Amino acid sequence: MLISPELMVKDGLLLPQDLKKFYVGNLGKVNYLEAALVREVLFEKAYRTFVGTQEMHAGFREFYKREAWWLDDFALYMVLREQHENKPWYEWPAPYKQRQAKALGDINRFFQDRINKVKWLQYIFDRQWKQLKALCNNLNIEMFGDIPFYVSYDSCDVWANPEIFKLDASKHMKGIAGVPPDYFNAKGQLWGMPVFRWDVLKKKEYSWWVDRVRKNFELFDIVRLDHFRAFVSFWEVPADEKTAVNGRWRRGPGADIFRVFEQKLGKLAFVAEDLGDVDAAVFALRDEFGLPGMKVLQFAFGDNMTNSDYIPHNYTPNFIVYTGTHDNNTTVGWWLKDTKQNIRWNLKQYVDQPGISQNNIHMVLGKMAYSSVAKTVILPLQDVMGLDETARMNTPASVKLNWLWRLMPGQLLPGFKNQLLKWARLYNRV
């Protein structure tokens, strides 16, 4: 959950001097633990201020009634985690792990104030996010969201809906999600999340997924379906395996779930993340529902460059082209650390520009993306700015040093905006 203390001040819930304590002069000098502790102190102070006034009470009541279908379980789950030293739900005592009615009723009574605080924080976030979204939409800016295919084993979703996940009678995972060996990892990726029981979901008319998608389209205008290929078939690994090598492909829900989405929610602005170990059936599902796919230029210059799906001369319009995604190295880092001689040679031949180096590779691929026929271009800010591998966002199959890069004040210089505007005008994207 992201929530802004600054906007709490704007709402009259915190005083400016509280923010000075939060920032301690310079937030960049505060470590994550210190920042989290100060944040919790401020959240508690803000909630106590709210409880002692009538401001927004009617809006809060309307919110928690409307969102009870997910919020009641989520708030209870968060308080139970807190009461069990943040241990995962599958390590809680049996009455809570198994969701026995008396045990949960007691928690609801004894910790009503703590549960209400969790709900209130979600209310504040919802309020602030929708204000931000309205502001962006009024400026013709669309919010692009992302739905992970799987959810964490230690999540409210699995705790509250164990029947739709592949668990045994003791609620231990039987099948774990991942992908076989691929571009990113020779041992595959073992994600540690339970796979779905699609037979159970189908009997329930995919209601959990329908609710999830509906909620995401309240928050975003466009939603990318991460790991889209798993709707066709997914890689399931036995729970006792240490790598993803010894998994097997299982059949996903296919077109059936998308027909239910359209029936219950109408035509939706999905984007299919159709990367990785995909086959014709994945592309057929994507195209059956007219979903834009993804093209990544860093994948385009191997030995099969001429016939590659990622090389611009093979594109058709209904795609989004990226230099790289959040899972790739930055383009400068890719050039320096990940490219072999054949890839560099192929790229230089393709653009007929021998003088490519770490100083201009991000410009070469950025211009290539803008000049393609793909209807949408997305450049990571790191590639707009020409940053190296130290600014990489995420390394798949690794749990260390991910999602730490931040854009700092003053980094986004006017020249970057001017370059993007030049390409947009040159290639008729305005």
XYZ file of C-alpha atoms in Angstrom:
430
model
C 0.000 0.000 0.000
C 1.322 3.451 -0.944
C -0.071 6.364 1.020
C 1.085 9.947 1.200
C 1.673 11.721 4.521
C 1.853 14.958 2.504
C -1.732 14.489 1.338
C -2.767 13.658 4.892
C -1.511 17.130 5.781
C -3.596 18.543 2.954
C -6.608 16.695 4.373
C -5.969 18.375 7.723
C -4.964 15.180 9.444
C -1.324 15.984 10.220
C 0.522 19.146 11.090
C 3.524 20.431 9.075
C 5.899 19.894 12.014
C 5.063 16.169 11.891
C 6.319 16.068 8.322
C 9.577 17.686 9.370
C 10.081 14.804 11.784
C 9.195 12.336 9.014
C 11.757 13.713 6.608
C 14.413 14.309 9.290
C 15.836 17.049 7.115
C 16.562 14.727 4.213
C 14.668 11.476 3.640
C 17.559 10.173 1.516
C 19.600 9.902 4.706
C 16.987 7.883 6.575
C 17.196 4.111 6.233
C 14.154 2.059 5.303
C 13.555 0.792 8.838
C 13.678 4.284 10.328
C 11.375 5.619 7.615
C 8.902 2.783 8.189
C 8.856 3.376 11.946
C 8.304 7.108 11.560
C 5.599 6.431 8.981
C 3.739 4.160 11.402
C 3.940 6.811 14.137
C 2.430 9.350 11.758
C -0.266 6.969 10.569
C -1.259 6.293 14.185
C -1.360 10.002 14.957
C -3.444 10.671 11.852
C -5.890 7.893 12.684
C -6.315 9.140 16.263
C -7.014 12.621 14.903
C -9.631 11.135 12.592
C -11.294 9.140 15.371
C -11.587 12.287 17.482
C -13.372 14.293 14.790
C -16.332 13.870 12.470
C -14.357 14.742 9.326
C -14.819 12.143 6.544
C -16.669 9.709 8.845
C -19.612 9.385 6.456
C -17.274 8.752 3.523
C -15.371 6.146 5.530
C -18.568 4.297 6.462
C -19.685 4.241 2.832
C -16.247 2.965 1.783
C -15.992 0.049 4.215
C -19.523 -1.098 3.450
C -18.951 -0.936 -0.312
C -15.581 -2.697 -0.116
C -16.497 -5.265 2.542
C -16.199 -8.107 0.012
C -12.404 -7.864 0.260
C -11.714 -5.333 3.014
C -13.122 -7.357 5.925
C -10.812 -10.309 5.265
C -7.838 -8.064 4.497
C -8.150 -6.025 7.701
C -8.579 -9.163 9.807
C -5.565 -10.769 8.109
C -3.356 -7.724 8.748
C -4.286 -7.585 12.435
C -3.735 -11.326 12.864
C -0.286 -10.988 11.295
C 0.495 -8.206 13.716
C -0.688 -10.314 16.666
C 1.482 -13.240 15.503
C 4.747 -11.305 15.115
C 4.269 -11.008 11.339
C 4.520 -14.754 10.867
C 2.826 -16.105 7.718
C -0.770 -17.281 8.159
C 0.159 -20.934 7.639
C 2.228 -20.768 10.847
C -0.610 -19.359 12.962
C -2.414 -21.524 15.528
C -4.992 -23.797 13.932
C -8.108 -21.793 14.886
C -6.813 -18.784 12.918
C -5.084 -20.744 10.185
C -8.270 -22.716 9.555
C -10.498 -19.618 9.911
C -12.658 -21.059 12.676
C -15.681 -18.803 13.151
C -15.366 -18.378 16.935
C -11.673 -17.489 16.760
C -12.221 -14.908 14.029
C -15.258 -13.510 15.848
C -13.174 -13.011 18.993
C -10.475 -11.163 17.040
C -13.104 -8.929 15.445
C -14.457 -8.016 18.894
C -11.184 -7.663 20.821
C -9.294 -5.749 18.114
C -12.067 -3.724 16.519
C -10.076 -0.485 16.734
C -6.995 -1.998 15.073
C -9.159 -3.511 12.342
C -10.834 -0.145 11.745
C -7.434 1.529 11.443
C -6.430 -0.892 8.670
C -9.678 -0.145 6.873
C -9.205 3.586 7.361
C -5.723 3.531 5.828
C -7.164 1.754 2.798
C -9.886 4.408 2.651
C -7.314 7.216 2.667
C -5.307 5.466 -0.034
C -8.414 4.921 -2.158
C -9.405 8.567 -1.756
C -5.958 9.889 -2.664
C -5.460 7.494 -5.572
C -8.783 8.390 -7.158
C -7.981 12.078 -6.824
C -4.659 11.445 -8.575
C -6.289 9.365 -11.291
C -8.943 12.036 -11.930
C -6.237 14.687 -12.221
C -4.266 12.560 -14.693
C -7.335 11.653 -16.747
C -8.273 15.337 -16.997
C -4.815 15.902 -18.522
C -5.396 13.034 -21.009
C -2.959 10.827 -19.076
C -4.039 7.213 -18.650
C -3.001 5.053 -15.710
C -1.391 1.769 -16.806
C -1.675 -0.972 -14.176
C -0.461 -4.532 -13.893
C -2.080 -7.720 -12.580
C 0.373 -10.411 -11.465
C -0.946 -13.792 -12.519
C -0.219 -15.409 -9.151
C -0.469 -14.189 -5.563
C 1.800 -14.843 -2.612
C 1.236 -17.952 -0.520
C 1.375 -15.686 2.535
C -1.491 -13.460 1.412
C -5.013 -12.665 2.444
C -6.178 -14.086 -0.904
C -4.882 -17.588 -0.169
C -5.822 -17.495 3.519
C -9.391 -16.413 2.748
C -9.900 -18.538 -0.407
C -7.826 -21.730 0.062
C -10.201 -23.815 -2.049
C -9.145 -22.100 -5.295
C -5.444 -22.823 -4.776
C -3.601 -26.134 -4.979
C -3.123 -26.871 -1.274
C -3.358 -30.079 0.737
C -5.663 -30.684 3.702
C -3.146 -28.987 6.009
C -3.077 -25.920 3.726
C 0.470 -26.638 2.553
C 1.265 -25.998 -1.100
C 1.162 -29.004 -3.427
C 2.023 -27.229 -6.668
C 4.282 -24.188 -6.992
C 4.280 -21.650 -9.815
C 7.276 -20.890 -11.972
C 8.674 -21.111 -15.478
C 11.082 -23.590 -17.081
C 14.687 -22.682 -17.956
C 14.689 -19.563 -20.142
C 16.565 -16.437 -21.225
C 16.825 -15.207 -17.649
C 17.788 -18.360 -15.730
C 19.183 -21.746 -16.731
C 17.390 -23.445 -13.818
C 14.091 -21.753 -14.563
C 12.297 -19.591 -12.057
C 10.647 -21.021 -8.954
C 8.322 -18.322 -7.685
C 7.102 -19.953 -4.467
C 3.418 -19.191 -5.073
C 0.597 -21.736 -5.211
C -0.983 -22.503 -8.570
C -4.717 -22.168 -9.086
C -7.293 -24.939 -9.104
C -8.937 -23.951 -12.346
C -11.606 -26.641 -12.042
C -12.862 -25.031 -8.830
C -12.622 -21.528 -10.278
C -14.630 -22.559 -13.332
C -17.435 -23.906 -11.134
C -17.478 -20.554 -9.362
C -17.659 -18.731 -12.735
C -14.181 -17.345 -12.027
C -15.703 -14.984 -9.452
C -12.405 -14.356 -7.624
C -10.753 -13.341 -10.910
C -13.752 -11.273 -12.027
C -13.700 -9.319 -8.765
C -9.949 -8.840 -9.033
C -10.159 -7.533 -12.594
C -13.109 -5.267 -11.791
C -11.184 -3.692 -8.905
C -8.100 -3.132 -11.034
C -10.123 -1.270 -13.632
C -11.377 1.036 -10.891
C -7.755 1.947 -10.237
C -6.348 1.937 -13.781
C -7.406 2.731 -17.335
C -5.279 0.008 -18.948
C -4.194 -3.244 -17.286
C -1.342 -5.512 -18.332
C -1.898 -9.208 -17.688
C 1.448 -10.394 -16.411
C 2.495 -13.930 -17.407
C -0.342 -14.042 -19.933
C 0.857 -17.389 -21.281
C -0.369 -19.088 -18.101
C -3.971 -18.524 -19.172
C -3.192 -21.099 -21.885
C -0.838 -23.372 -19.935
C 1.246 -22.911 -16.806
C 4.386 -24.486 -15.388
C 3.658 -26.373 -12.156
C 6.503 -27.603 -9.961
C 6.071 -30.101 -7.084
C 6.320 -28.317 -3.754
C 9.426 -30.244 -2.628
C 11.576 -29.237 -5.623
C 14.452 -26.778 -5.172
C 14.478 -25.504 -8.768
C 11.885 -25.167 -11.514
C 13.540 -27.685 -13.829
C 11.341 -30.667 -12.911
C 7.979 -29.063 -13.489
C 5.336 -29.831 -16.083
C 2.917 -27.870 -18.227
C -0.694 -27.792 -17.050
C -3.679 -26.525 -18.961
C -5.031 -23.070 -18.064
C -8.563 -21.707 -18.508
C -7.930 -20.386 -22.042
C -10.627 -18.389 -23.810
C -13.282 -19.458 -21.310
C -12.193 -16.973 -18.652
C -11.993 -14.086 -21.145
C -15.507 -14.795 -22.346
C -16.638 -14.562 -18.716
C -14.763 -11.269 -18.304
C -16.545 -9.836 -21.356
C -19.912 -11.189 -20.247
C -19.657 -9.740 -16.724
C -17.443 -6.678 -17.243
C -17.676 -5.759 -20.928
C -14.782 -5.045 -23.271
C -11.672 -4.295 -21.234
C -8.413 -2.540 -22.089
C -6.082 -5.460 -21.374
C -2.489 -5.779 -22.574
C -1.065 -9.290 -22.911
C 2.433 -9.885 -21.534
C 3.204 -12.447 -24.227
C 6.931 -12.851 -23.538
C 9.057 -15.811 -22.517
C 8.418 -19.451 -23.386
C 5.287 -18.959 -25.495
C 3.735 -20.882 -28.369
C 1.138 -20.446 -31.091
C -1.733 -21.127 -28.679
C -0.718 -18.120 -26.573
C -0.687 -15.841 -29.606
C -4.013 -17.279 -30.768
C -5.646 -16.462 -27.409
C -4.192 -12.956 -27.493
C -5.467 -12.334 -31.013
C -8.890 -13.908 -30.444
C -9.683 -11.101 -28.015
C -7.730 -8.394 -29.844
C -5.270 -7.804 -27.017
C -2.108 -5.785 -27.690
C 1.073 -7.800 -27.170
C 4.580 -6.704 -26.216
C 7.733 -6.251 -28.269
C 11.102 -5.879 -26.510
C 13.943 -4.522 -28.627
C 16.657 -6.050 -26.461
C 15.408 -9.465 -27.634
C 15.611 -8.614 -31.346
C 19.248 -8.945 -32.384
C 20.179 -12.594 -31.958
C 21.137 -14.990 -34.724
C 17.513 -15.160 -35.915
C 17.276 -11.378 -36.176
C 15.724 -11.326 -39.655
C 12.791 -13.524 -38.579
C 12.596 -12.424 -34.952
C 9.203 -11.504 -33.533
C 10.920 -8.583 -31.799
C 12.618 -6.938 -34.795
C 10.663 -3.839 -35.937
C 10.232 -4.824 -39.589
C 8.078 -7.768 -38.448
C 5.730 -5.699 -36.253
C 2.064 -5.094 -36.845
C 0.294 -2.126 -35.214
C -1.484 -3.802 -32.291
C 1.587 -3.984 -30.064
C 3.448 -2.034 -27.404
C 7.166 -1.728 -28.061
C 9.680 -1.390 -25.237
C 13.434 -0.939 -25.294
C 13.385 -3.188 -22.216
C 10.921 -3.909 -19.437
C 11.256 -3.821 -15.646
C 12.719 -7.350 -15.858
C 15.484 -6.358 -18.272
C 18.756 -4.617 -17.647
C 18.758 -0.965 -18.620
C 19.677 -0.584 -22.281
C 23.106 0.834 -21.424
C 23.621 -1.963 -18.891
C 22.448 -4.502 -21.474
C 24.988 -3.195 -23.999
C 27.827 -3.258 -21.471
C 27.059 -6.468 -19.583
C 24.710 -8.709 -21.577
C 25.505 -8.395 -25.283
C 27.857 -10.718 -27.093
C 29.767 -9.803 -30.231
C 27.157 -11.243 -32.591
C 24.366 -9.157 -31.054
C 26.402 -5.968 -31.306
C 27.306 -6.757 -34.907
C 23.710 -7.524 -35.867
C 22.437 -4.331 -34.284
C 25.043 -2.198 -36.048
C 24.151 -3.837 -39.354
C 20.449 -3.288 -38.759
C 20.729 0.446 -38.181
C 23.714 0.844 -40.546
C 25.490 2.803 -37.844
C 28.925 1.461 -36.852
C 29.563 4.020 -34.128
C 27.225 2.576 -31.505
C 28.540 2.669 -27.948
C 27.405 2.875 -24.349
C 27.017 6.622 -24.898
C 24.286 6.379 -27.533
C 22.790 2.871 -27.480
C 19.732 4.082 -25.513
C 19.153 6.757 -28.171
C 19.454 4.216 -30.986
C 16.889 1.843 -29.483
C 14.635 4.673 -28.342
C 14.475 6.126 -31.851
C 13.908 2.641 -33.277
C 10.932 2.144 -30.954
C 9.349 5.469 -31.872
C 9.829 4.871 -35.609
C 8.150 1.429 -35.510
C 4.518 0.760 -36.498
C 3.654 -0.442 -32.960
C 0.797 1.744 -31.771
C 2.344 2.426 -28.360
C 5.935 3.053 -27.234
C 7.102 2.680 -23.638
C 10.634 3.654 -22.679
C 11.783 3.070 -19.097
C 13.006 6.338 -17.612
C 16.400 4.729 -17.107
C 16.634 4.356 -20.894
C 15.378 7.869 -21.548
C 18.195 9.100 -19.329
C 20.865 6.642 -20.505
C 21.546 5.106 -17.080
C 23.699 2.004 -16.650
C 23.070 -1.315 -14.903
C 23.207 0.255 -11.430
C 19.729 1.656 -12.172
C 18.246 -1.723 -13.092
C 14.766 -2.218 -11.639
C 14.458 -5.998 -11.240
C 16.443 -9.177 -11.867
C 14.123 -12.195 -12.348
C 14.768 -15.196 -10.085
C 16.657 -12.943 -7.652
C 15.292 -11.540 -4.391
C 18.143 -9.129 -3.645
C 18.517 -5.460 -4.565
C 15.328 -5.304 -6.628
C 12.944 -2.347 -6.952
C 15.328 0.058 -5.237
C 15.931 2.577 -8.036
C 14.251 5.947 -7.572
C 14.071 9.000 -9.794
C 15.575 11.817 -7.755
C 14.679 15.511 -7.918
C 16.548 17.270 -10.715
C 17.397 14.131 -12.699
C 14.729 14.531 -15.378
C 16.288 17.348 -17.401
C 14.409 19.373 -20.072
C 16.556 17.819 -22.792
C 15.002 14.401 -22.201
C 11.487 15.774 -22.677
C 12.569 17.629 -25.806
C 14.060 14.471 -27.322
C 10.878 12.478 -26.764
C 8.782 15.290 -28.201
C 11.034 15.435 -31.263
C 10.611 11.705 -31.910
C 6.876 11.870 -31.277
C 6.461 14.613 -33.877
C 8.865 13.060 -36.351
C 7.089 9.695 -36.305
C 3.518 11.012 -36.105
C 2.877 10.027 -32.496
C 1.330 13.337 -31.352
